[in-house]
CSV table of C-alpha atoms and ligand atoms in Angstrom, one decimal:
chain,number,residue,atom,x,y,z
A,1,MET,CA,2.4,-82.9,-37.9
A,2,ALA,CA,-0.2,-83.1,-35.1
A,3,ASP,CA,-1.1,-86.7,-35.7
A,4,THR,CA,2.5,-87.9,-35.7
A,5,VAL,CA,3.7,-88.8,-32.2
A,6,LEU,CA,7.1,-90.3,-33.0
A,7,GLU,CA,9.3,-89.7,-36.0
A,8,THR,CA,12.8,-90.5,-37.1
A,9,VAL,CA,14.5,-88.2,-39.5
A,10,ASP,CA,17.3,-89.6,-41.6
A,11,LEU,CA,18.3,-91.9,-38.7
A,12,GLN,CA,21.5,-93.8,-39.1
A,13,MET,CA,23.1,-96.5,-37.0
A,14,ALA,CA,26.3,-98.5,-37.3
A,15,PHE,CA,28.0,-101.3,-35.4
A,16,GLY,CA,31.6,-100.9,-36.5
A,17,GLY,CA,31.5,-101.3,-40.2
A,18,LEU,CA,28.0,-102.7,-40.2
A,19,LYS,CA,25.6,-99.9,-41.3
A,20,ILE,CA,22.0,-100.2,-40.1
A,21,PHE,CA,19.2,-97.8,-41.2
A,22,GLU,CA,20.8,-95.5,-43.7
A,23,ARG,CA,18.5,-92.6,-43.5
A,24,LEU,CA,15.5,-94.2,-41.8
A,25,ASN,CA,12.4,-92.0,-41.9
A,26,PHE,CA,9.8,-93.7,-39.8
A,27,SER,CA,6.6,-92.3,-38.4
A,28,LEU,CA,4.2,-93.4,-35.8
A,29,ARG,CA,0.7,-92.0,-35.8
A,30,ARG,CA,-1.1,-91.1,-32.6
A,31,GLY,CA,-3.4,-93.8,-31.4
A,32,GLU,CA,-2.3,-96.5,-33.8
A,33,ARG,CA,-1.1,-100.0,-33.2
A,34,HIS,CA,2.0,-100.3,-35.3
A,35,ALA,CA,3.8,-103.6,-35.8
A,36,VAL,CA,7.4,-103.9,-36.7
A,37,ILE,CA,8.2,-107.2,-38.4
A,38,GLY,CA,11.2,-108.7,-40.2
A,39,PRO,CA,13.5,-111.7,-40.2
A,40,ASN,CA,16.2,-112.3,-37.7
A,41,GLY,CA,18.9,-109.6,-37.8
A,42,ALA,CA,16.6,-107.2,-39.6
A,43,GLY,CA,17.2,-104.4,-37.1
A,44,LYS,CA,14.0,-104.5,-35.1
A,45,SER,CA,15.6,-104.6,-31.6
A,46,THR,CA,18.2,-102.0,-32.8
A,47,PHE,CA,15.3,-99.7,-33.7
A,48,VAL,CA,13.6,-100.1,-30.3
A,49,ASN,CA,17.0,-99.5,-28.6
A,50,LEU,CA,17.4,-96.3,-30.6
A,51,VAL,CA,13.9,-95.2,-29.7
A,52,THR,CA,14.4,-95.9,-26.0
A,53,GLY,CA,17.8,-94.3,-26.0
A,54,VAL,CA,19.8,-97.4,-25.1
A,55,LEU,CA,21.7,-96.9,-28.3
A,56,LYS,CA,22.8,-93.6,-29.8
A,57,PRO,CA,22.5,-93.1,-33.5
A,58,VAL,CA,25.5,-92.0,-35.6
A,59,ALA,CA,23.4,-89.5,-37.5
A,60,GLY,CA,19.8,-88.3,-37.8
A,61,ARG,CA,17.2,-87.2,-35.3
A,62,LEU,CA,14.4,-88.7,-33.2
A,63,MET,CA,11.3,-86.5,-32.6
A,64,LEU,CA,8.6,-87.1,-29.9
A,65,ASP,CA,5.6,-84.9,-30.4
A,66,GLY,CA,7.7,-82.5,-32.4
A,67,ARG,CA,10.4,-82.3,-29.7
A,68,ASP,CA,13.9,-83.4,-30.6
A,69,ILE,CA,14.8,-86.1,-28.1
A,70,THR,CA,17.9,-87.4,-29.9
A,71,ALA,CA,20.1,-86.3,-27.0
A,72,ALA,CA,17.7,-87.3,-24.2
A,73,THR,CA,18.8,-90.1,-21.8
A,74,PRO,CA,16.6,-93.2,-21.5
A,75,GLN,CA,15.3,-91.9,-18.2
A,76,GLU,CA,14.3,-88.5,-19.7
A,77,ARG,CA,12.5,-90.4,-22.5
A,78,VAL,CA,10.5,-92.4,-19.9
A,79,ARG,CA,9.5,-89.2,-18.2
A,80,ALA,CA,8.5,-87.8,-21.7
A,81,GLY,CA,6.1,-90.8,-22.0
A,82,LEU,CA,8.1,-93.4,-24.0
A,83,LEU,CA,7.6,-96.6,-22.1
A,84,ARG,CA,8.9,-100.1,-22.8
A,85,THR,CA,7.3,-103.1,-21.1
A,86,PHE,CA,8.6,-103.8,-17.7
A,87,GLN,CA,10.9,-106.7,-17.7
A,88,ILE,CA,10.2,-109.7,-15.5
A,89,ASN,CA,13.1,-109.0,-13.2
A,90,THR,CA,11.8,-105.5,-12.5
A,91,LEU,CA,8.5,-106.8,-11.4
A,92,PHE,CA,8.3,-107.0,-7.6
A,93,PRO,CA,8.4,-110.8,-7.1
A,94,GLY,CA,7.4,-110.6,-3.5
A,95,LEU,CA,4.4,-108.3,-4.1
A,96,ASN,CA,1.1,-109.4,-5.5
A,97,PRO,CA,-0.3,-107.9,-8.8
A,98,LEU,CA,-2.6,-105.5,-6.9
A,99,GLU,CA,0.2,-104.2,-4.7
A,100,SER,CA,2.4,-103.8,-7.8
A,101,MET,CA,-0.4,-101.9,-9.5
A,102,VAL,CA,-0.8,-99.6,-6.5
A,103,VAL,CA,2.9,-98.9,-6.4
A,104,ALA,CA,2.9,-98.1,-10.2
A,105,LEU,CA,-0.2,-95.9,-10.0
A,106,CYS,CA,1.1,-94.0,-7.0
A,107,GLN,CA,4.3,-93.4,-8.9
A,108,ARG,CA,2.3,-92.2,-11.9
A,109,ASP,CA,0.2,-89.9,-9.7
A,110,ALA,CA,3.4,-88.7,-7.9
A,111,VAL,CA,2.2,-89.8,-4.5
A,112,ALA,CA,5.2,-89.4,-2.3
A,113,ARG,CA,6.5,-92.6,-0.8
A,114,PRO,CA,3.4,-94.8,-1.1
A,115,SER,CA,3.0,-97.0,1.9
A,116,LEU,CA,1.4,-100.4,1.6
A,117,GLN,CA,0.4,-100.2,5.2
A,118,ALA,CA,-1.4,-97.0,4.9
A,119,THR,CA,-3.7,-98.4,2.2
A,120,ALA,CA,-6.6,-96.2,3.2
A,121,ARG,CA,-4.8,-93.2,1.6
A,122,HIS,CA,-4.6,-94.9,-1.8
A,123,THR,CA,-8.2,-96.0,-2.3
A,124,GLY,CA,-8.3,-94.3,-5.8
A,125,GLN,CA,-5.2,-96.2,-6.9
A,126,ILE,CA,-6.6,-99.5,-5.4
A,127,ASP,CA,-9.9,-99.2,-7.3
A,128,GLU,CA,-8.1,-98.3,-10.5
A,129,GLY,CA,-5.6,-101.1,-10.0
A,130,ARG,CA,-8.4,-103.6,-9.5
A,131,GLN,CA,-10.1,-102.4,-12.7
A,132,LEU,CA,-6.9,-102.7,-14.7
A,133,LEU,CA,-6.2,-106.2,-13.4
A,134,GLU,CA,-9.8,-107.1,-14.3
A,135,ARG,CA,-9.4,-105.8,-17.9
A,136,PHE,CA,-6.2,-107.8,-18.4
A,137,GLY,CA,-7.7,-111.0,-16.9
A,138,LEU,CA,-5.6,-110.9,-13.8
A,139,LEU,CA,-8.2,-110.2,-11.1
A,140,ASP,CA,-8.2,-113.9,-10.0
A,141,VAL,CA,-4.5,-113.7,-9.2
A,142,ALA,CA,-4.6,-110.2,-7.8
A,143,LEU,CA,-3.6,-111.4,-4.3
A,144,THR,CA,-1.1,-114.1,-5.4
A,145,PRO,CA,2.6,-113.2,-5.0
A,146,THR,CA,3.9,-112.4,-8.5
A,147,ARG,CA,6.8,-114.9,-8.2
A,148,MET,CA,4.2,-117.7,-7.9
A,149,LEU,CA,2.4,-116.7,-11.1
A,150,PRO,CA,2.8,-118.7,-14.3
A,151,TYR,CA,5.1,-117.1,-16.8
A,152,GLY,CA,2.3,-116.0,-19.1
A,153,LYS,CA,0.5,-114.1,-16.4
A,154,GLN,CA,3.7,-112.4,-15.4
A,155,ARG,CA,4.1,-111.2,-19.0
A,156,ILE,CA,0.6,-109.9,-19.1
A,157,LEU,CA,1.2,-108.1,-15.7
A,158,GLU,CA,4.2,-106.3,-17.3
A,159,VAL,CA,1.9,-104.9,-20.0
A,160,ALA,CA,-0.8,-104.0,-17.6
A,161,LEU,CA,1.7,-102.2,-15.3
A,162,ALA,CA,3.1,-100.3,-18.3
A,163,PHE,CA,-0.4,-99.3,-19.4
A,164,ALA,CA,-1.2,-98.1,-15.9
A,165,MET,CA,1.5,-95.4,-16.4
A,166,ARG,CA,-0.6,-93.9,-19.3
A,167,PRO,CA,2.4,-93.7,-21.6
A,168,ARG,CA,2.4,-91.5,-24.7
A,169,VAL,CA,4.0,-94.4,-26.7
A,170,LEU,CA,4.2,-98.0,-25.4
A,171,LEU,CA,6.9,-100.2,-26.9
A,172,LEU,CA,6.3,-103.9,-26.7
A,173,ASP,CA,9.0,-106.3,-27.8
A,174,GLU,CA,7.3,-109.6,-28.6
A,175,PRO,CA,4.5,-109.3,-26.0
A,176,ALA,CA,3.0,-112.6,-26.9
A,177,ALA,CA,6.2,-114.6,-26.7
A,178,GLY,CA,5.7,-117.5,-24.2
A,179,LEU,CA,2.0,-117.0,-24.0
A,180,SER,CA,-0.6,-119.5,-25.1
A,181,THR,CA,-2.5,-118.7,-28.3
A,182,ALA,CA,-5.5,-117.8,-26.2
A,183,GLN,CA,-3.5,-115.6,-23.9
A,184,GLY,CA,-1.9,-113.8,-26.9
A,185,VAL,CA,-5.3,-113.2,-28.4
A,186,ALA,CA,-6.7,-111.9,-25.1
A,187,LEU,CA,-3.7,-109.6,-24.6
A,188,PHE,CA,-4.0,-108.1,-28.1
A,189,ASP,CA,-7.8,-107.8,-27.6
A,190,GLN,CA,-7.0,-105.7,-24.6
A,191,LEU,CA,-4.4,-103.7,-26.5
A,192,ARG,CA,-7.0,-102.9,-29.2
A,193,GLU,CA,-9.5,-101.7,-26.6
A,194,LEU,CA,-6.9,-99.4,-25.0
A,195,ALA,CA,-5.1,-98.2,-28.1
A,196,ALA,CA,-7.3,-95.2,-28.4
A,197,GLU,CA,-5.7,-93.9,-25.3
A,198,THR,CA,-2.2,-95.1,-26.1
A,199,THR,CA,-0.1,-95.5,-29.2
A,200,VAL,CA,1.4,-98.9,-29.3
A,201,LEU,CA,4.5,-100.0,-31.2
A,202,PHE,CA,5.1,-103.7,-31.1
A,203,ILE,CA,7.6,-106.2,-32.5
A,204,GLU,CA,5.9,-109.5,-33.2
A,205,HIS,CA,6.8,-112.7,-35.0
A,206,ASP,CA,3.3,-114.2,-34.9
A,207,MET,CA,1.9,-113.0,-38.3
A,208,ASN,CA,-1.7,-113.9,-37.3
A,209,LEU,CA,-1.5,-111.4,-34.4
A,210,VAL,CA,0.3,-108.8,-36.6
A,211,PHE,CA,-2.3,-108.9,-39.4
A,212,LYS,CA,-5.2,-109.1,-37.1
A,213,TYR,CA,-4.3,-106.3,-34.7
A,214,ALA,CA,-2.0,-103.9,-36.4
A,215,ASP,CA,-3.3,-100.7,-38.0
A,216,ARG,CA,0.0,-100.3,-39.9
A,217,VAL,CA,3.0,-102.5,-40.3
A,218,SER,CA,6.7,-101.6,-41.0
A,219,VAL,CA,8.8,-104.3,-42.5
A,220,PHE,CA,12.5,-104.4,-41.8
A,221,ALA,CA,15.1,-106.5,-43.5
A,222,GLY,CA,18.8,-106.4,-43.6
A,223,GLY,CA,19.0,-103.3,-41.5
A,224,GLN,CA,16.6,-101.3,-43.7
A,225,MET,CA,12.9,-100.5,-43.6
A,226,ILE,CA,11.7,-102.1,-46.9
A,227,SER,CA,8.0,-101.4,-46.6
A,228,GLN,CA,5.4,-99.6,-44.5
A,229,GLY,CA,1.6,-99.6,-44.8
A,230,THR,CA,-1.6,-101.2,-43.8
A,231,PRO,CA,-1.5,-105.0,-43.3
A,232,ASP,CA,-3.1,-105.5,-46.7
A,233,GLU,CA,-0.7,-103.1,-48.4
A,234,VAL,CA,2.3,-104.8,-46.8
A,235,ARG,CA,1.1,-108.2,-47.6
A,236,ALA,CA,0.6,-107.3,-51.3
A,237,ASP,CA,4.0,-105.5,-51.6
A,238,PRO,CA,6.2,-107.7,-53.9
A,239,VAL,CA,9.3,-106.4,-52.1
A,240,VAL,CA,8.0,-107.9,-48.8
A,241,THR,CA,6.9,-111.2,-50.4
A,242,LYS,CA,10.4,-111.5,-51.9
A,243,ALA,CA,12.4,-110.6,-48.8
A,244,TYR,CA,10.3,-112.1,-46.0
A,245,LEU,CA,6.7,-113.4,-46.3
A,246,GLY,CA,7.0,-115.3,-49.5
A,247,ASN,CA,8.1,-118.8,-50.1
B,301,LIG,N1,25.6,-104.5,-30.1
B,301,LIG,C1,25.8,-105.0,-31.4
B,301,LIG,N2,27.1,-105.0,-31.9
B,301,LIG,C2,27.3,-105.5,-33.2
B,301,LIG,N3,26.3,-105.8,-34.0
B,301,LIG,C3,25.0,-105.8,-33.6
B,301,LIG,C4,24.7,-105.4,-32.3
B,301,LIG,N4,23.4,-105.4,-32.1
B,301,LIG,C5,22.9,-105.8,-33.3
B,301,LIG,N5,23.9,-106.1,-34.2
B,301,LIG,C6,23.7,-106.5,-35.5
B,301,LIG,O1,22.8,-105.6,-36.1
B,301,LIG,C7,21.9,-106.3,-37.0
B,301,LIG,C8,20.4,-106.1,-36.5
B,301,LIG,O2,20.3,-106.8,-35.3
B,301,LIG,P1,18.9,-106.7,-34.4
B,301,LIG,O3,19.2,-107.3,-33.1
B,301,LIG,O4,18.4,-105.3,-34.4
B,301,LIG,O5,17.9,-107.6,-35.2
B,301,LIG,P2,16.5,-108.1,-34.9
B,301,LIG,O6,15.6,-107.7,-36.1
B,301,LIG,O7,16.0,-107.6,-33.6
B,301,LIG,O8,16.6,-109.7,-34.9
B,301,LIG,P3,15.9,-110.8,-34.1
B,301,LIG,O9,14.6,-111.1,-34.7
B,301,LIG,O10,16.8,-112.0,-34.2
B,301,LIG,O11,15.7,-110.3,-32.7
B,301,LIG,C9,22.3,-107.8,-36.9
B,301,LIG,O12,23.2,-108.0,-38.0
B,301,LIG,C10,23.1,-107.9,-35.6
B,301,LIG,O13,24.1,-108.9,-35.7
B,302,LIG,MG1,15.6,-108.6,-31.8
C-alpha cells in the first residue's frame, strides 16, 4: 500500500523460551506520528530493535516501502532511511552544535571529507544547520561545545541531527526522558511541525505527550500488541484500560 511506509508481517521473536510478538502485524502510515506505549517489559524496545535490525526475528517479515528488509543489516537500514536518534555518546562532544550540524548535513549531501577549516565550501550546509538549530531552539548554544551543554539540550540536539538527515522513518526511544516539561512540549511541537516531511515512531511514557501529539497509538503489553488506533480509540478500548491505563 502506497501510504504504508513500514510494515511487519507475522513477525515473531523469542528470547529462549520467552515468546514475544506471536505474529505481529504492525503498520506505520507515511507522515504520521505514531506512539508505542505499554508497561515495563511490554516489548517496546524489542520492537524497535527488530525494526533497526539489532535483533533478528525468528519468523515473519519486515517491509520498508514495500521492500523486504528482514535480512538487511542495521547499516543497510540506515542507508534505506530508517534512523534512530543519535545517542549522546555518538555526538561529537568537542564540536559545537553548528559544527555537528554541518558534519551531519555534509554526510547527508555526500560531500566528500567535509573540512571544518574550509567552511566557505559548505555555506549551504551552514545556513541549513543554523535554520535547523533555530527551529529546535538551539541557536543560542550553536557555538557552545556540545559537552558543555545541559543534558536536555544534548537530547534535543540528537533529534535535530537525526532530522537533518531527512530520514524516511525516524525512531525515537523516549525522546522527552530527562527533559523539563517545557522542553518536552517544545520538542514535540517541533516534531509536529516537521512530521509532514518525516514519519515518526516514538516510544513514550508520558501520556500527556502521547495523547497530545500522536496521530495513532499502538499499545503493547506482555509481548503482544493489544490495541492500535487513534488516541481516542485507544483510550476507549476496554482491553487497554484493563491492561494498562486503567486503575
Ligand atoms: N536480550 C534479552 N534476553 C532475554 N530476554 C529479553 C531480552 N530483551 C528483552 N527481554 C525480555 O523481553 C520482554 C520485553 O522486553 P522489552 O525490553 O522489549 O520491554 P519494554 O517494553 O521496552 O520495557 P521498558 O518499558 O521497561 O523499557 C521482557 O520480558 C524482557 O525481560
Ligand atoms: Mg524499553
